[in-house]
Amino acid sequence: MVFLVRTDLGMEKGKIAAQVAHAAVELYKKAEHRCPDKLRAWESEGAKKVVLKVGSESELLEYFRRYANDFCSAIIRDAGRTQIAPGTITVAGFGPDEDEKLDRAFGHLKLL
Amino acid sequence: MVFLVRTDLGMEKGKIAAQVAHAAVELYKKAEHRCPDKLRAWESEGAKKVVLKVGSESELLEYFRRYANDFCSAIIRDAGRTQIAPGTITVAGFGPDEDEKLDRAFGHLKLL
């Protein structure tokens, strides 16, 4: 799984972790139905999760539009109880899938 | 769900997010089997995730020993591919459960 986190929102560490965790559970649920074989393979190889950074909503959405149909994908909007406005897009998640395929799409982005 | 993150390891933001996401997926999988009704209730109320800090492995394990049987729970050990030694305990997760019950156990810890 790969997660793209917006760095322009100034979210605290715990907030970022909660948003990525939302995305991971969403992807897990989708993969259970859509690609259970990929999910089992991913779990047996350590359930790898890579967290990368994007600088803006438009950058995040550009990746989402380009890759949402190539992978299981999820967009997380914050409930807005803390720190940022309700409905703000915070994270996009993709996968699980083969490392090579995820690398081709997102490998040039920097680790958060 | 509540997550206790060790602050003494100096993990980067993205690393913390990945470890909390591991714990969230583990708790989700356990809850599907052990308390599906609580899981549905939690999802319908926004799948709340709260990330709190503990200062050491011994503090994390003290909470785990005390509360592991009161909630669905998970301990995450890092695979050690990056930043910290393999097998290091990074995060403990608890829940999903009622806010009041989680608050009684963990409400005095600070947000990460």
Short mmCIF file of C-alpha atoms in Angstrom, two decimals:
data_model
loop_
_atom_site.label_atom_id
_atom_site.label_comp_id
_atom_site.label_asym_id
_atom_site.label_seq_id
_atom_site.Cartn_x
_atom_site.Cartn_y
_atom_site.Cartn_z
CA MET A 1 0.00 0.00 0.00
CA VAL A 2 1.09 3.55 -0.75
CA PHE A 3 -0.28 6.66 0.93
CA LEU A 4 0.03 10.24 -0.32
CA VAL A 5 -0.18 12.78 2.51
CA ARG A 6 -0.70 16.52 2.00
CA THR A 7 2.10 18.48 3.68
CA ASP A 8 0.45 21.88 3.08
CA LEU A 9 -2.15 21.42 5.84
CA GLY A 10 0.32 21.50 8.73
CA MET A 11 -1.22 18.43 10.35
CA GLU A 12 0.35 17.13 13.56
CA LYS A 13 2.00 13.68 13.61
CA GLY A 14 -0.92 12.01 15.36
CA LYS A 15 -3.41 13.54 12.97
CA ILE A 16 -1.45 12.29 9.96
CA ALA A 17 -1.25 8.81 11.49
CA ALA A 18 -5.02 8.68 12.05
CA GLN A 19 -5.72 9.79 8.46
CA VAL A 20 -3.34 7.20 6.99
CA ALA A 21 -4.92 4.55 9.24
CA HIS A 22 -8.37 5.50 7.87
CA ALA A 23 -7.03 4.99 4.35
CA ALA A 24 -5.38 1.66 5.21
CA VAL A 25 -8.59 0.21 6.63
CA GLU A 26 -10.56 1.45 3.58
CA LEU A 27 -8.07 -0.17 1.21
CA TYR A 28 -8.11 -3.38 3.23
CA LYS A 29 -11.91 -3.56 3.01
CA LYS A 30 -11.93 -2.88 -0.73
CA ALA A 31 -9.19 -5.42 -1.37
CA GLU A 32 -11.06 -8.12 0.56
CA HIS A 33 -13.77 -7.91 -2.09
CA ARG A 34 -11.92 -6.87 -5.23
CA CYS A 35 -8.55 -8.56 -5.04
CA PRO A 36 -8.40 -11.07 -2.15
CA ASP A 37 -5.45 -12.91 -3.73
CA LYS A 38 -3.37 -9.72 -3.85
CA LEU A 39 -4.37 -8.99 -0.27
CA ARG A 40 -3.20 -12.41 0.98
CA ALA A 41 0.07 -12.08 -0.94
CA TRP A 42 0.64 -8.61 0.52
CA GLU A 43 -0.10 -9.81 4.05
CA SER A 44 2.22 -12.79 3.73
CA GLU A 45 5.02 -10.43 2.66
CA GLY A 46 4.69 -8.13 5.69
CA ALA A 47 1.77 -5.85 4.70
CA LYS A 48 4.14 -3.14 3.50
CA LYS A 49 2.93 0.44 3.85
CA VAL A 50 4.81 3.39 2.38
CA VAL A 51 3.91 6.97 3.27
CA LEU A 52 4.83 9.66 0.72
CA LYS A 53 4.28 13.39 0.55
CA VAL A 54 2.42 15.67 -1.85
CA GLY A 55 2.36 19.43 -1.55
CA SER A 56 -1.26 20.30 -2.30
CA GLU A 57 -4.80 19.09 -2.89
CA SER A 58 -4.40 19.54 -6.63
CA GLU A 59 -1.27 17.37 -6.68
CA LEU A 60 -3.03 14.67 -4.66
CA LEU A 61 -6.06 14.75 -6.95
CA GLU A 62 -3.88 14.59 -10.04
CA TYR A 63 -2.45 11.26 -8.81
CA PHE A 64 -5.88 10.07 -7.80
CA ARG A 65 -7.37 10.77 -11.22
CA ARG A 66 -4.46 9.14 -12.96
CA TYR A 67 -4.24 5.97 -10.85
CA ALA A 68 -7.60 5.40 -9.11
CA ASN A 69 -8.58 2.76 -11.67
CA ASP A 70 -5.21 1.01 -11.77
CA PHE A 71 -5.25 0.12 -8.05
CA CYS A 72 -7.69 -0.24 -5.19
CA SER A 73 -7.82 3.37 -4.03
CA ALA A 74 -9.28 5.57 -1.30
CA ILE A 75 -9.58 9.28 -0.68
CA ILE A 76 -9.83 10.41 2.95
CA ARG A 77 -11.71 13.56 3.91
CA ASP A 78 -11.29 14.76 7.46
CA ALA A 79 -14.32 14.85 9.74
CA GLY A 80 -13.05 18.25 10.88
CA ARG A 81 -13.36 17.68 14.60
CA THR A 82 -9.81 18.93 15.07
CA GLN A 83 -7.19 21.10 13.37
CA ILE A 84 -8.65 21.47 9.83
CA ALA A 85 -11.96 22.28 8.12
CA PRO A 86 -14.57 19.51 7.73
CA GLY A 87 -14.38 17.75 4.38
CA THR A 88 -10.74 18.63 3.71
CA ILE A 89 -9.00 15.97 1.62
CA THR A 90 -5.97 14.81 3.60
CA VAL A 91 -4.72 11.48 2.20
CA ALA A 92 -5.02 9.25 -0.87
CA GLY A 93 -4.26 5.54 -0.59
CA PHE A 94 -3.46 2.97 -3.28
CA GLY A 95 -2.99 -0.81 -3.23
CA PRO A 96 -2.17 -3.40 -2.13
CA ASP A 97 -0.34 -4.34 -5.32
CA GLU A 98 3.04 -5.47 -6.59
CA ASP A 99 5.97 -3.30 -5.50
CA GLU A 100 7.07 -2.74 -9.09
CA LYS A 101 3.68 -1.48 -10.17
CA LEU A 102 3.36 0.89 -7.20
CA ASP A 103 6.95 2.05 -7.71
CA ARG A 104 6.30 2.94 -11.34
CA ALA A 105 3.39 5.15 -10.32
CA PHE A 106 4.69 6.72 -7.11
CA GLY A 107 8.40 5.88 -6.79
CA HIS A 108 9.55 9.42 -7.58
CA LEU A 109 7.69 10.95 -4.62
CA LYS A 110 9.56 11.57 -1.36
CA LEU A 111 9.03 9.70 1.92
CA LEU A 112 7.17 11.64 4.59
CA MET B 1 -9.74 2.85 18.24
CA VAL B 2 -6.88 4.20 20.32
CA PHE B 3 -3.20 3.93 19.43
CA LEU B 4 -0.27 4.40 21.79
CA VAL B 5 2.90 5.50 19.97
CA ARG B 6 6.38 5.44 21.48
CA THR B 7 7.94 8.90 21.31
CA ASP B 8 11.37 7.71 22.51
CA LEU B 9 12.29 6.08 19.18
CA GLY B 10 12.51 9.32 17.20
CA MET B 11 10.43 7.92 14.34
CA GLU B 12 9.65 10.20 11.39
CA LYS B 13 6.04 11.22 10.68
CA GLY B 14 5.65 8.79 7.81
CA LYS B 15 7.06 5.92 9.83
CA ILE B 16 4.65 6.61 12.69
CA ALA B 17 1.75 6.74 10.23
CA ALA B 18 2.69 3.37 8.72
CA GLN B 19 2.98 1.74 12.16
CA VAL B 20 -0.39 3.09 13.29
CA ALA B 21 -1.91 1.92 9.99
CA HIS B 22 -0.53 -1.59 10.65
CA ALA B 23 -2.23 -1.55 14.05
CA ALA B 24 -5.53 -0.24 12.62
CA VAL B 25 -5.73 -3.04 10.05
CA GLU B 26 -4.88 -5.65 12.72
CA LEU B 27 -7.61 -4.34 15.00
CA TYR B 28 -10.08 -4.23 12.12
CA LYS B 29 -9.37 -7.88 11.29
CA LYS B 30 -9.71 -8.99 14.92
CA ALA B 31 -12.92 -7.03 15.40
CA GLU B 32 -14.48 -8.59 12.29
CA HIS B 33 -14.30 -11.93 14.07
CA ARG B 34 -14.58 -11.05 17.76
CA CYS B 35 -16.97 -8.08 17.91
CA PRO B 36 -18.59 -7.43 14.51
CA ASP B 37 -21.43 -5.46 16.13
CA LYS B 38 -19.01 -3.05 17.79
CA LEU B 39 -17.16 -2.74 14.49
CA ARG B 40 -20.32 -1.78 12.57
CA ALA B 41 -21.31 0.73 15.26
CA TRP B 42 -17.83 2.28 15.17
CA GLU B 43 -17.86 2.52 11.38
CA SER B 44 -21.29 4.11 11.32
CA GLU B 45 -20.05 6.76 13.77
CA GLY B 46 -17.03 7.76 11.65
CA ALA B 47 -14.44 5.08 12.53
CA LYS B 48 -12.80 7.35 15.12
CA LYS B 49 -9.07 6.89 15.63
CA VAL B 50 -7.15 8.65 18.39
CA VAL B 51 -3.35 8.65 18.48
CA LEU B 52 -1.72 9.13 21.89
CA LYS B 53 1.85 9.14 23.10
CA VAL B 54 3.82 7.00 25.54
CA GLY B 55 7.43 7.64 26.45
CA SER B 56 8.94 4.15 26.48
CA GLU B 57 8.52 0.48 25.72
CA SER B 58 7.88 -0.26 29.39
CA GLU B 59 5.06 2.30 29.54
CA LEU B 60 3.50 0.85 26.37
CA LEU B 61 3.72 -2.69 27.72
CA GLU B 62 2.24 -1.66 31.07
CA TYR B 63 -0.90 -0.45 29.23
CA PHE B 64 -0.91 -3.53 27.05
CA ARG B 65 -0.77 -5.90 30.02
CA ARG B 66 -3.46 -4.00 31.83
CA TYR B 67 -5.94 -3.61 28.95
CA ALA B 68 -5.19 -6.29 26.33
CA ASN B 69 -8.08 -8.44 27.58
CA ASP B 70 -10.58 -5.59 27.96
CA PHE B 71 -10.42 -4.59 24.27
CA CYS B 72 -9.42 -6.01 20.92
CA SER B 73 -5.72 -5.22 20.98
CA ALA B 74 -2.61 -5.36 18.81
CA ILE B 75 1.11 -4.86 19.35
CA ILE B 76 3.15 -3.74 16.33
CA ARG B 77 6.79 -4.71 15.98
CA ASP B 78 8.73 -2.99 13.24
CA ALA B 79 10.15 -5.09 10.41
CA GLY B 80 13.31 -3.00 10.78
CA ARG B 81 13.81 -2.20 7.12
CA THR B 82 14.24 1.47 7.99
CA GLN B 83 15.20 3.71 10.92
CA ILE B 84 14.96 1.28 13.88
CA ALA B 85 16.10 -2.23 14.87
CA PRO B 86 14.05 -5.23 13.68
CA GLY B 87 11.49 -6.40 16.21
CA THR B 88 11.25 -3.07 18.04
CA ILE B 89 7.79 -2.52 19.53
CA THR B 90 6.48 0.77 18.13
CA VAL B 91 2.70 0.97 18.67
CA ALA B 92 -0.09 -0.65 20.68
CA GLY B 93 -3.69 -0.43 19.45
CA PHE B 94 -6.98 -0.97 21.29
CA GLY B 95 -10.60 -1.11 20.15
CA PRO B 96 -12.94 -0.38 18.54
CA ASP B 97 -15.10 0.16 21.62
CA GLU B 98 -17.30 2.75 23.28
CA ASP B 99 -15.71 6.18 23.74
CA GLU B 100 -16.39 6.15 27.47
CA LYS B 101 -14.65 2.83 27.99
CA LEU B 102 -11.59 3.85 25.95
CA ASP B 103 -11.52 7.23 27.71
CA ARG B 104 -11.46 5.60 31.13
CA ALA B 105 -8.42 3.56 30.15
CA PHE B 106 -6.45 6.06 28.05
CA GLY B 107 -8.08 9.49 28.46
CA HIS B 108 -5.25 10.86 30.60
CA LEU B 109 -2.59 10.30 27.90
CA LYS B 110 -1.64 13.20 25.61
CA LEU B 111 -2.40 13.43 21.89
CA LEU B 112 0.55 12.87 19.59
#
